[in-house]
Amino acid sequence: MISDNMKNGMQQAPARSLLNALGFTPEEIRKPMVGIVSSYNEIVPGHMNIDKIVEAVKLGVAEAGGMPVVFPAIAVCDGIAMGHIGMKYSLVTRDLIADSTECMAIAHQFDALVMVPNCDKNVPGLLMAAARVNVPTVFVSGGPMLAGHVKGQKRSLSSMFEAVGAHAAGTMTEEDVTEFENKVCPTCGSCSGMYTANSMNCLTEALGMGLKGNGTIPAVYSERLKLAKHAGMAVMELVRKNIRPRDIMTKDAILNALTVDMALGCSTNSMLHLPAIAHEVGFDFDISFANPISEKTPNLCHLAPAGPTYMEDLNEAGGVYAVMRELADAGLLNLDCMTVTGQTIGENIKDAKNLNPEVIRPLDNPYSKTGGLAVLKGNLAPDGSVVKRSAVVPEMMVHEGPARVFDCEEDAIEAIKGGRIVEGDVVVIRYEGPKGGPGMREMLNPTSAIAGMGLGSTVALITDGRFSGASRGASIGHVSPEAALGGPIALVEEGDRIRIDIPNLKLELLVDDAVLAERKAKWQPREPKVTTGYLARYASMVTSGNRGAILEIGK
């Protein structure tokens, strides 16, 4: 056992004395030591039940012969951090989570890990850590929130943000906004649509790192506690079989996850996190991989914000395994990939059934023949940009309009809510990328304001920042290279014509090359917005969005 390095032999008598100080018995010390990484805190709704999940995991580990030991990981609630300086600290926590978990796991020589995340950055951060530490590991999330009900309709957090925009447009009263405020988030759990947290928890199943139901069993269901106990048992079986994350998270498994992503219509943030996870296992993931996979993968689900169904509906319809069964029937998945069950993907999903063809469309009746995400390139985004194609209305799939240019999110929101953005405009928000932000803020407030003002089918938004999974519409993010690096988005001027052609995967600034060259010659880097603390260190090392905003020494 790995833990023998810190607890066996005369040299380790001091360590054993400290284990005695913790109240460990000799019998417990002899067992495999399983670190349980708890993301529990009292500020994130998706995490308020994780203490109960952790206790269930501990029972499962102990019942299967291990010694469970809990240690923490941080987590930011993107919804609470949205729209102010706090959002600069969201994406950047992914790497803090990976780094701190790596430190704790290796410093204490754990034999195995059970990761208990639930929200946007701690799921991918812990997947990155799992790849680095590479001891037997199982994931079990806190589970999704149930949908709210407002005026007889199911609603979620994206409805709340759009209600604020509708109030600014004068189409919703303050009393109506208050009703939304009190009803759209009715339980603990990760927000109830196919937003980033739920996207990544579902993709954890597709990667093979979580048990069936990890992404979809609602947080408040007792079935979630059973799942946690089984996760604790499963990790001990992995210890016995010596199956490790890098045996599971292979190149084929990551491409499987990307395929499932396309079918589910996941958040565009998955195109930051899958490359970062791939980087940890030594696979150079180019976001352009998305397009050939998207071309052959039908979009089978339209969960909020793309449609009227929610995570609870996906769970009742058969969950991620039912979606994977549909894809497998079309020959779109590698079924030989190993998983935390000790069996292959093919063995796991062989009996899965689609129980609701309205929630999970069958292969002969998809929402579209192409996947939920697309990577657009062109002279405005030479290294790529990302759009959630499944959440774009048909009339905006091809759009051309004048650029309305803003150098920060706040200025854009003021213009949108002030009525200065009109039908046909292309809103450009720049210097919000990983380095320029720093931290690559989500633009949920601007996209929600556009939708709430009734402009969702006529106005596009382009940014070197990113979007929440709750964003919908012609929202194109991750534009690379970012403005802070002198990318073409930094050269756009007010009134320039921009053409978006999603079917042909194009994003073009309709300005002569010679004019762009003149602008480039005059361009000067901006002074960093932050010069101290973690954000400054992050900005000095981070890459653009097309590479997953990974950190590289000397970058």
Coordinates of C-alpha atoms in Angstrom, one line a residue:
M1 CA 0.0 0.0 0.0
I2 CA 1.1 3.5 -0.7
S3 CA 0.3 4.6 2.8
D4 CA 2.9 2.1 4.1
N5 CA 5.4 4.8 3.2
M6 CA 4.2 7.0 6.0
K7 CA 3.0 4.5 8.6
N8 CA 5.3 1.4 8.5
G9 CA 8.7 0.8 10.0
M10 CA 10.7 2.4 12.9
Q11 CA 11.4 5.5 10.8
Q12 CA 7.7 6.3 10.7
A13 CA 7.0 5.9 14.4
P14 CA 6.6 9.7 14.7
A15 CA 3.9 9.6 12.0
R16 CA 2.1 6.8 13.8
S17 CA 2.2 8.8 17.0
L18 CA 0.3 11.6 15.1
L19 CA -2.2 9.0 13.8
N20 CA -2.7 8.0 17.4
A21 CA -3.3 11.6 18.3
L22 CA -6.2 11.5 15.8
G23 CA -7.7 8.5 17.6
F24 CA -6.9 6.0 15.0
T25 CA -6.8 2.4 16.2
P26 CA -4.1 0.0 15.2
E27 CA -6.7 -1.9 13.2
E28 CA -7.6 1.3 11.3
I29 CA -3.9 2.2 10.7
R30 CA -3.4 -1.2 9.0
K31 CA -6.2 -0.6 6.5
P32 CA -5.8 1.2 3.1
M33 CA -6.2 4.9 3.8
V34 CA -8.8 6.5 1.6
G35 CA -8.9 10.3 1.3
I36 CA -12.4 11.7 0.9
V37 CA -12.1 15.1 -0.7
S38 CA -15.1 17.1 0.5
S39 CA -16.2 20.3 -1.2
Y40 CA -18.7 21.1 1.5
N41 CA -19.2 24.7 2.5
E42 CA -22.1 26.9 3.6
I43 CA -22.1 29.4 0.8
V44 CA -22.7 27.2 -2.3
P45 CA -26.2 25.7 -2.6
G46 CA -24.8 22.8 -4.6
H47 CA -22.7 21.9 -1.6
M48 CA -24.9 22.3 1.4
N49 CA -25.8 18.6 1.4
I50 CA -22.2 17.4 0.7
D51 CA -21.6 16.7 4.4
K52 CA -24.3 14.0 4.2
I53 CA -22.8 12.6 1.0
V54 CA -19.4 12.4 2.6
E55 CA -20.8 10.6 5.7
A56 CA -22.4 8.0 3.3
V57 CA -19.1 7.6 1.4
K58 CA -17.3 7.0 4.7
L59 CA -19.7 4.2 5.6
G60 CA -19.2 2.6 2.2
V61 CA -15.4 2.8 2.5
A62 CA -15.4 1.4 6.0
E63 CA -17.8 -1.4 5.1
A64 CA -15.5 -2.4 2.2
G65 CA -12.4 -2.5 4.4
G66 CA -10.9 0.9 4.1
M67 CA -10.0 3.7 6.5
P68 CA -11.8 6.9 5.4
V69 CA -10.2 10.3 6.1
V70 CA -11.8 13.5 5.0
F71 CA -10.0 16.6 3.8
P72 CA -11.5 19.8 2.1
A73 CA -11.5 21.4 -1.3
I74 CA -12.8 24.9 -2.0
A75 CA -15.6 25.9 -4.3
V76 CA -17.1 29.1 -5.6
C77 CA -20.8 29.6 -6.5
D78 CA -20.7 31.2 -9.9
G79 CA -24.3 32.5 -9.5
I80 CA -23.3 34.4 -6.4
A81 CA -20.0 35.5 -7.8
M82 CA -21.6 36.7 -11.1
G83 CA -21.6 40.3 -12.2
H84 CA -18.9 41.7 -9.9
I85 CA -15.2 41.2 -9.2
G86 CA -15.9 37.8 -7.6
M87 CA -16.3 36.3 -11.0
K88 CA -12.6 36.9 -11.7
Y89 CA -12.1 34.3 -8.9
S90 CA -14.2 31.5 -10.4
L91 CA -12.3 29.8 -13.2
V92 CA -9.0 30.4 -11.4
T93 CA -10.1 28.2 -8.5
R94 CA -10.0 25.1 -10.8
D95 CA -6.2 25.1 -10.6
L96 CA -6.1 25.9 -6.9
I97 CA -8.4 22.9 -6.3
A98 CA -6.2 20.6 -8.4
D99 CA -3.0 21.9 -6.8
S100 CA -4.2 21.7 -3.2
T101 CA -5.7 18.2 -3.7
E102 CA -2.5 17.0 -5.2
C103 CA -0.6 18.4 -2.3
M104 CA -2.8 16.8 0.4
A105 CA -3.0 13.5 -1.4
I106 CA 0.7 13.0 -1.9
A107 CA 1.8 14.6 1.3
H108 CA -0.3 12.1 3.3
Q109 CA 0.3 9.1 0.9
F110 CA -3.4 8.1 0.5
D111 CA -4.0 4.7 -1.1
A112 CA -7.1 5.9 -2.8
L113 CA -9.4 8.9 -3.1
V114 CA -13.2 9.6 -3.3
M115 CA -13.9 13.0 -4.8
V116 CA -17.1 14.7 -3.6
P117 CA -17.6 17.8 -5.8
N118 CA -20.6 19.5 -7.2
C119 CA -20.1 22.8 -8.9
D120 CA -18.5 24.4 -11.9
K121 CA -14.8 24.4 -11.2
N122 CA -14.3 21.8 -8.4
V123 CA -15.5 18.9 -10.7
P124 CA -12.9 19.5 -13.4
G125 CA -10.3 20.6 -10.8
L126 CA -10.7 17.3 -8.9
L127 CA -10.6 15.4 -12.2
M128 CA -7.3 17.1 -13.0
A129 CA -6.0 16.2 -9.5
A130 CA -7.1 12.6 -9.9
A131 CA -5.1 12.3 -13.1
R132 CA -2.0 13.8 -11.4
V133 CA -2.1 11.8 -8.2
N134 CA -3.2 8.6 -10.1
V135 CA -4.3 6.4 -7.2
P136 CA -7.7 4.6 -7.4
T137 CA -10.4 7.2 -7.4
V138 CA -14.2 7.4 -7.7
F139 CA -16.3 10.6 -8.0
V140 CA -19.7 11.1 -6.5
S141 CA -21.3 14.6 -6.8
G142 CA -23.7 16.3 -4.5
G143 CA -26.4 16.1 -7.2
P144 CA -28.6 18.6 -9.1
M145 CA -31.3 20.9 -7.7
L146 CA -34.9 20.2 -8.5
A147 CA -36.5 22.7 -10.9
G148 CA -38.5 25.6 -9.5
H149 CA -42.1 26.3 -10.4
V150 CA -43.3 29.8 -11.2
K151 CA -46.8 30.5 -12.6
G152 CA -47.3 26.8 -13.5
Q153 CA -44.0 26.4 -15.4
K154 CA -40.7 24.8 -14.4
R155 CA -38.0 27.3 -14.0
S156 CA -34.3 27.5 -13.1
L157 CA -31.5 30.0 -12.4
S158 CA -31.3 31.2 -16.0
S159 CA -34.9 32.3 -15.8
M160 CA -33.9 34.4 -12.8
F161 CA -31.2 36.3 -14.6
E162 CA -33.5 36.8 -17.6
A163 CA -36.2 38.2 -15.3
V164 CA -33.8 40.9 -14.3
G165 CA -33.4 41.8 -18.0
A166 CA -37.1 41.8 -18.5
H167 CA -37.6 44.1 -15.6
A168 CA -35.0 46.5 -17.1
A169 CA -37.1 46.4 -20.4
G170 CA -40.2 47.2 -18.5
T171 CA -41.9 43.9 -19.3
M172 CA -41.8 42.4 -15.8
T173 CA -42.8 44.0 -12.5
E174 CA -40.7 44.0 -9.4
E175 CA -43.3 41.7 -7.8
D176 CA -42.9 39.2 -10.6
V177 CA -39.1 39.3 -10.2
T178 CA -39.5 38.7 -6.4
E179 CA -41.7 35.7 -7.2
F180 CA -39.0 34.3 -9.4
E181 CA -36.4 35.1 -6.8
N182 CA -38.3 33.0 -4.2
K183 CA -39.1 30.0 -6.4
V184 CA -36.5 29.3 -9.1
C185 CA -34.0 27.6 -6.7
P186 CA -36.2 25.5 -4.4
T187 CA -33.7 22.9 -3.1
C188 CA -30.0 22.3 -2.5
G189 CA -28.0 21.0 -5.4
S190 CA -26.3 22.2 -8.5
C191 CA -28.6 24.5 -10.6
S192 CA -31.3 22.4 -12.3
G193 CA -30.5 22.9 -16.0
M194 CA -27.7 21.6 -18.2
Y195 CA -25.3 24.3 -16.8
T196 CA -21.6 23.8 -16.2
A197 CA -21.8 21.9 -12.9
N198 CA -24.3 19.3 -14.2
S199 CA -22.5 19.1 -17.6
M200 CA -19.3 18.2 -15.8
N201 CA -21.0 15.7 -13.5
C202 CA -22.6 14.0 -16.4
L203 CA -19.4 14.0 -18.4
T204 CA -17.7 12.4 -15.3
E205 CA -20.0 9.4 -15.9
A206 CA -19.1 9.4 -19.6
L207 CA -15.4 9.5 -18.8
G208 CA -15.9 6.4 -16.6
M209 CA -14.9 8.2 -13.3
G210 CA -18.4 8.2 -11.7
L211 CA -21.1 5.6 -11.1
K212 CA -24.4 5.5 -12.9
G213 CA -26.5 8.4 -11.8
N214 CA -23.6 10.6 -10.7
G215 CA -24.8 13.4 -13.0
T216 CA -28.5 13.2 -12.7
I217 CA -29.9 11.8 -9.4
P218 CA -31.3 14.9 -7.6
A219 CA -29.5 16.1 -4.5
V220 CA -32.6 15.7 -2.3
Y221 CA -33.2 12.1 -3.3
S222 CA -32.2 9.4 -0.8
E223 CA -30.9 7.5 -3.9
R224 CA -28.0 10.0 -3.8
L225 CA -27.0 8.7 -0.4
K226 CA -27.1 5.1 -1.7
L227 CA -24.9 6.2 -4.6
A228 CA -22.4 7.7 -2.2
K229 CA -22.2 4.5 -0.2
H230 CA -21.6 2.5 -3.4
A231 CA -18.9 5.0 -4.4
G232 CA -17.1 4.2 -1.2
M233 CA -17.4 0.5 -1.8
A234 CA -16.3 0.9 -5.4
V235 CA -13.1 2.6 -4.6
M236 CA -12.0 -0.3 -2.4
E237 CA -12.7 -2.7 -5.3
L238 CA -10.5 -0.4 -7.5
V239 CA -7.7 -0.7 -4.8
R240 CA -7.9 -4.4 -5.0
K241 CA -7.8 -4.4 -8.8
N242 CA -5.3 -1.6 -9.0
I243 CA -7.4 0.4 -11.5
R244 CA -6.3 4.0 -11.6
P245 CA -7.5 7.2 -13.2
R246 CA -5.0 7.1 -16.0
D247 CA -6.3 3.6 -16.9
I248 CA -9.7 5.2 -17.2
M249 CA -9.2 8.8 -18.5
T250 CA -7.5 7.8 -21.7
K251 CA -7.7 9.7 -25.0
D252 CA -10.6 7.4 -26.1
A253 CA -12.4 8.1 -22.9
I254 CA -12.0 11.9 -23.3
L255 CA -13.3 11.7 -26.9
N256 CA -16.3 9.6 -25.6
A257 CA -17.0 12.4 -23.1
L258 CA -16.9 15.0 -25.9
T259 CA -19.3 12.9 -27.9
V260 CA -21.7 12.7 -25.0
D261 CA -21.2 16.4 -24.5
M262 CA -22.5 16.9 -28.1
A263 CA -25.6 14.7 -27.5
L264 CA -26.5 16.3 -24.2
G265 CA -25.9 19.9 -25.3
C266 CA -23.6 20.7 -22.4
S267 CA -22.2 24.0 -21.3
T268 CA -19.5 25.7 -23.5
N269 CA -17.3 25.6 -20.3
S270 CA -16.8 21.9 -21.1
M271 CA -14.5 23.1 -23.9
L272 CA -12.3 24.7 -21.2
H273 CA -12.3 21.8 -18.9
L274 CA -11.9 18.8 -21.2
P275 CA -8.7 20.2 -22.7
A276 CA -7.4 20.9 -19.2
I277 CA -8.2 17.3 -18.0
A278 CA -6.7 15.9 -21.2
H279 CA -3.5 18.0 -20.5
E280 CA -3.1 16.2 -17.2
V281 CA -3.1 12.8 -18.8
G282 CA -0.7 13.9 -21.6
F283 CA -3.3 14.3 -24.4
D284 CA -3.0 17.5 -26.4
F285 CA -6.7 18.3 -26.9
D286 CA -7.3 20.8 -29.6
I287 CA -10.8 22.4 -29.4
S288 CA -11.1 21.8 -33.1
F289 CA -11.7 18.1 -32.3
A290 CA -15.2 19.3 -31.4
N291 CA -16.2 19.9 -35.0
P292 CA -15.7 16.4 -36.6
I293 CA -17.3 14.8 -33.6
S294 CA -20.2 17.3 -33.7
E295 CA -20.7 16.6 -37.4
K296 CA -21.4 13.0 -36.7
T297 CA -23.1 13.2 -33.3
P298 CA -26.8 14.1 -33.1
N299 CA -28.0 16.5 -30.4
L300 CA -30.5 14.4 -28.4
C301 CA -31.3 16.6 -25.4
H302 CA -32.6 20.2 -25.0
L303 CA -32.3 20.7 -21.3
A304 CA -32.6 24.3 -19.8
P305 CA -31.5 26.8 -21.0
A306 CA -31.9 25.3 -24.5
G307 CA -35.3 23.8 -23.8
P308 CA -38.0 23.1 -21.2
T309 CA -36.6 20.0 -19.6
Y310 CA -34.4 19.7 -16.5
M311 CA -32.0 17.4 -14.8
E312 CA -34.7 15.6 -12.9
D313 CA -36.4 14.8 -16.2
L314 CA -33.1 13.4 -17.7
N315 CA -32.8 11.3 -14.6
E316 CA -36.3 9.8 -15.0
A317 CA -35.6 9.2 -18.7
G318 CA -32.7 6.9 -17.9
G319 CA -29.9 9.4 -17.3
V320 CA -26.5 9.6 -19.0
Y321 CA -26.4 5.9 -19.6
A322 CA -29.6 6.0 -21.7
V323 CA -28.0 8.8 -23.8
M324 CA -24.8 6.7 -24.2
R325 CA -26.9 3.7 -25.2
E326 CA -28.4 5.7 -28.1
L327 CA -24.9 6.8 -29.1
A328 CA -23.5 3.3 -28.9
D329 CA -26.3 2.0 -31.1
A330 CA -25.0 4.5 -33.7
G331 CA -21.4 3.3 -33.3
L332 CA -20.3 6.6 -31.9
L333 CA -18.6 5.5 -28.6
N334 CA -15.6 3.4 -27.8
L335 CA -17.2 0.7 -25.6
D336 CA -13.9 -0.8 -24.5
C337 CA -12.9 2.0 -22.2
M338 CA -12.4 1.0 -18.5
T339 CA -14.5 2.6 -15.8
V340 CA -14.7 2.9 -12.0
T341 CA -17.1 0.0 -11.9
G342 CA -14.2 -2.3 -12.9
Q343 CA -16.1 -2.9 -16.2
T344 CA -16.0 -1.3 -19.6
I345 CA -18.4 1.4 -20.9
G346 CA -20.0 -1.2 -23.1
E347 CA -20.7 -3.5 -20.1
N348 CA -22.1 -0.7 -18.0
I349 CA -24.6 0.6 -20.6
K350 CA -25.7 -2.7 -22.2
D351 CA -29.0 -2.8 -20.3
A352 CA -29.7 1.0 -20.4
K353 CA -33.0 2.1 -21.9
N354 CA -34.4 5.4 -23.1
L355 CA -37.6 5.8 -21.0
N356 CA -38.8 9.1 -22.4
P357 CA -38.1 9.9 -26.1
E358 CA -39.4 13.5 -25.4
V359 CA -36.5 14.1 -23.0
I360 CA -33.9 12.0 -24.8
R361 CA -34.7 12.1 -28.5
P362 CA -34.0 8.8 -30.3
L363 CA -31.4 8.6 -33.1
D364 CA -34.1 8.9 -35.8
N365 CA -35.6 12.0 -34.3
P366 CA -32.8 14.2 -33.0
Y367 CA -33.1 17.9 -32.2
S368 CA -30.4 18.3 -34.9
K369 CA -28.1 16.0 -36.8
T370 CA -25.1 17.8 -35.4
G371 CA -23.9 18.2 -31.8
G372 CA -24.6 20.9 -29.2
L373 CA -21.3 22.7 -29.5
A374 CA -19.3 24.1 -32.4
V375 CA -15.9 25.7 -32.8
L376 CA -15.8 28.7 -35.1
K377 CA -12.7 30.0 -36.7
G378 CA -11.8 32.9 -39.0
N379 CA -9.9 36.1 -39.0
L380 CA -11.6 37.2 -35.8
A381 CA -10.7 34.0 -34.0
P382 CA -7.7 32.3 -35.7
D383 CA -7.3 29.9 -32.9
G384 CA -10.9 29.3 -32.4
S385 CA -14.0 30.3 -30.5
V386 CA -16.9 28.2 -29.0
V387 CA -20.7 28.5 -29.3
K388 CA -23.5 26.4 -27.8
R389 CA -25.1 25.7 -31.2
S390 CA -28.0 23.9 -29.6
A391 CA -29.1 27.0 -27.7
V392 CA -29.0 29.3 -30.8
V393 CA -32.4 30.2 -32.4
P394 CA -32.5 29.3 -36.2
E395 CA -32.6 32.9 -37.3
M396 CA -29.3 33.6 -35.6
M397 CA -27.3 30.7 -37.1
V398 CA -26.1 33.1 -39.8
H399 CA -25.9 36.7 -38.8
E400 CA -24.1 39.9 -39.9
G401 CA -24.2 43.2 -38.1
P402 CA -22.2 46.2 -36.8
A403 CA -19.8 45.7 -33.9
R404 CA -20.7 47.4 -30.6
V405 CA -17.4 47.3 -28.8
F406 CA -16.8 47.2 -25.0
D407 CA -13.6 46.7 -23.1
C408 CA -15.3 45.2 -20.0
E409 CA -18.5 43.4 -19.0
E410 CA -19.9 46.3 -16.9
D411 CA -19.9 48.8 -19.8
A412 CA -21.7 46.3 -22.0
I413 CA -24.4 45.6 -19.4
E414 CA -25.0 49.4 -19.0
A415 CA -25.4 49.8 -22.7
I416 CA -27.8 46.8 -23.0
K417 CA -30.0 47.8 -20.1
G418 CA -29.8 51.5 -21.3
G419 CA -31.4 50.6 -24.6
R420 CA -28.4 51.5 -26.7
I421 CA -28.1 48.0 -28.2
V422 CA -30.6 47.4 -31.0
E423 CA -31.7 44.6 -33.3
G424 CA -28.9 43.4 -35.6
D425 CA -26.0 44.5 -33.4
V426 CA -23.0 42.3 -32.5
V427 CA -21.9 43.1 -29.0
V428 CA -18.1 42.6 -28.5
I429 CA -16.8 42.3 -25.0
R430 CA -13.0 42.0 -24.8
Y431 CA -10.1 42.1 -22.4
E432 CA -12.1 39.6 -20.3
G433 CA -10.0 36.5 -21.3
P434 CA -8.0 34.3 -19.0
K435 CA -5.1 36.7 -19.0
G436 CA -6.8 40.0 -19.7
G437 CA -9.7 39.6 -17.2
P438 CA -7.9 38.2 -15.5
G439 CA -9.8 35.0 -14.8
M440 CA -12.1 34.8 -17.9
R441 CA -15.4 36.0 -16.3
E442 CA -18.7 34.4 -17.4
M443 CA -21.0 36.7 -19.3
L444 CA -24.3 35.5 -18.0
N445 CA -25.5 38.9 -17.0
P446 CA -25.0 40.4 -20.5
T447 CA -26.6 37.4 -22.3
S448 CA -29.5 37.4 -19.8
A449 CA -30.0 41.1 -20.3
I450 CA -30.1 40.6 -24.1
A451 CA -32.7 37.9 -23.7
G452 CA -34.7 39.8 -21.1
M453 CA -34.7 42.9 -23.3
G454 CA -36.3 40.8 -26.0
L455 CA -33.2 40.9 -28.3
G456 CA -32.2 37.2 -28.0
S457 CA -33.2 36.4 -31.6
T458 CA -31.6 39.5 -33.1
V459 CA -28.4 40.3 -31.2
A460 CA -25.2 38.3 -31.0
L461 CA -22.5 38.5 -28.3
I462 CA -18.8 37.7 -28.9
T463 CA -16.1 37.7 -26.2
D464 CA -12.7 36.4 -25.3
G465 CA -14.3 35.7 -21.9
R466 CA -16.7 32.8 -21.5
F467 CA -20.4 32.0 -20.9
S468 CA -22.3 30.3 -18.1
G469 CA -24.0 27.1 -19.0
A470 CA -27.1 29.1 -18.3
S471 CA -26.4 31.4 -21.3
R472 CA -28.4 31.0 -24.5
G473 CA -28.5 32.7 -27.8
A474 CA -25.8 33.5 -30.3
S475 CA -23.2 33.8 -27.6
I476 CA -19.7 33.1 -28.9
G477 CA -16.9 32.8 -26.3
H478 CA -13.3 31.7 -25.8
V479 CA -12.2 33.9 -28.8
S480 CA -8.5 33.1 -29.2
P481 CA -6.0 34.7 -29.1
E482 CA -7.5 36.9 -26.5
A483 CA -7.4 40.7 -26.6
A484 CA -4.7 40.9 -23.9
L485 CA -2.3 39.0 -26.2
G486 CA -3.1 41.3 -29.2
G487 CA -5.5 38.9 -30.8
P488 CA -7.7 40.2 -33.6
I489 CA -10.6 40.9 -31.2
A490 CA -8.4 43.7 -29.8
L491 CA -8.5 45.4 -33.2
V492 CA -12.2 45.6 -33.7
E493 CA -13.6 49.1 -33.9
E494 CA -17.1 50.4 -33.3
G495 CA -19.3 49.8 -36.4
D496 CA -17.1 47.2 -38.1
R497 CA -19.2 44.5 -39.7
I498 CA -18.9 41.0 -38.2
R499 CA -20.3 37.9 -39.9
I500 CA -21.2 34.8 -37.9
D501 CA -21.8 31.6 -39.9
I502 CA -22.4 28.8 -37.4
P503 CA -23.3 26.1 -40.0
N504 CA -20.0 26.8 -41.8
L505 CA -18.1 27.3 -38.6
K506 CA -16.9 30.8 -39.5
L507 CA -16.4 34.0 -37.5
E508 CA -15.2 36.8 -39.7
L509 CA -14.4 40.5 -39.1
L510 CA -15.2 42.1 -42.5
V511 CA -12.3 44.5 -42.5
D512 CA -9.5 44.6 -45.1
D513 CA -6.3 42.8 -44.1
A514 CA -4.3 45.9 -44.8
V515 CA -6.5 47.9 -42.4
L516 CA -6.1 45.3 -39.7
A517 CA -2.4 45.3 -40.2
E518 CA -2.3 49.0 -39.6
R519 CA -4.4 48.6 -36.5
K520 CA -2.1 45.8 -35.3
A521 CA 1.0 48.0 -35.7
K522 CA -0.6 50.7 -33.5
W523 CA -1.9 48.3 -30.9
Q524 CA -0.3 48.5 -27.4
P525 CA -0.7 45.9 -24.6
R526 CA -2.9 47.1 -21.7
E527 CA -1.6 47.5 -18.2
P528 CA -2.6 44.5 -16.2
K529 CA -5.8 45.0 -14.3
V530 CA -4.5 43.2 -11.3
T531 CA -0.8 43.3 -10.2
T532 CA -0.9 41.6 -6.8
G533 CA -2.1 38.3 -5.3
Y534 CA -3.2 35.1 -6.8
L535 CA -4.9 36.7 -9.9
A536 CA -1.6 38.3 -10.9
R537 CA 0.3 35.0 -10.6
Y538 CA -2.5 33.3 -12.5
A539 CA -2.4 35.9 -15.3
S540 CA 1.3 35.5 -15.7
M541 CA 1.0 31.7 -16.4
V542 CA -2.4 31.2 -18.1
T543 CA -2.9 30.3 -21.8
S544 CA -5.9 31.5 -23.9
G545 CA -9.2 29.7 -23.9
N546 CA -8.5 27.5 -26.9
R547 CA -6.1 25.5 -24.8
G548 CA -8.4 25.2 -21.8
A549 CA -6.9 28.2 -19.9
I550 CA -4.2 25.8 -18.5
L551 CA -1.3 27.1 -16.5
E552 CA 2.2 26.9 -17.9
I553 CA 5.4 28.0 -16.2
G554 CA 6.9 31.0 -17.9
K555 CA 3.7 31.9 -19.8

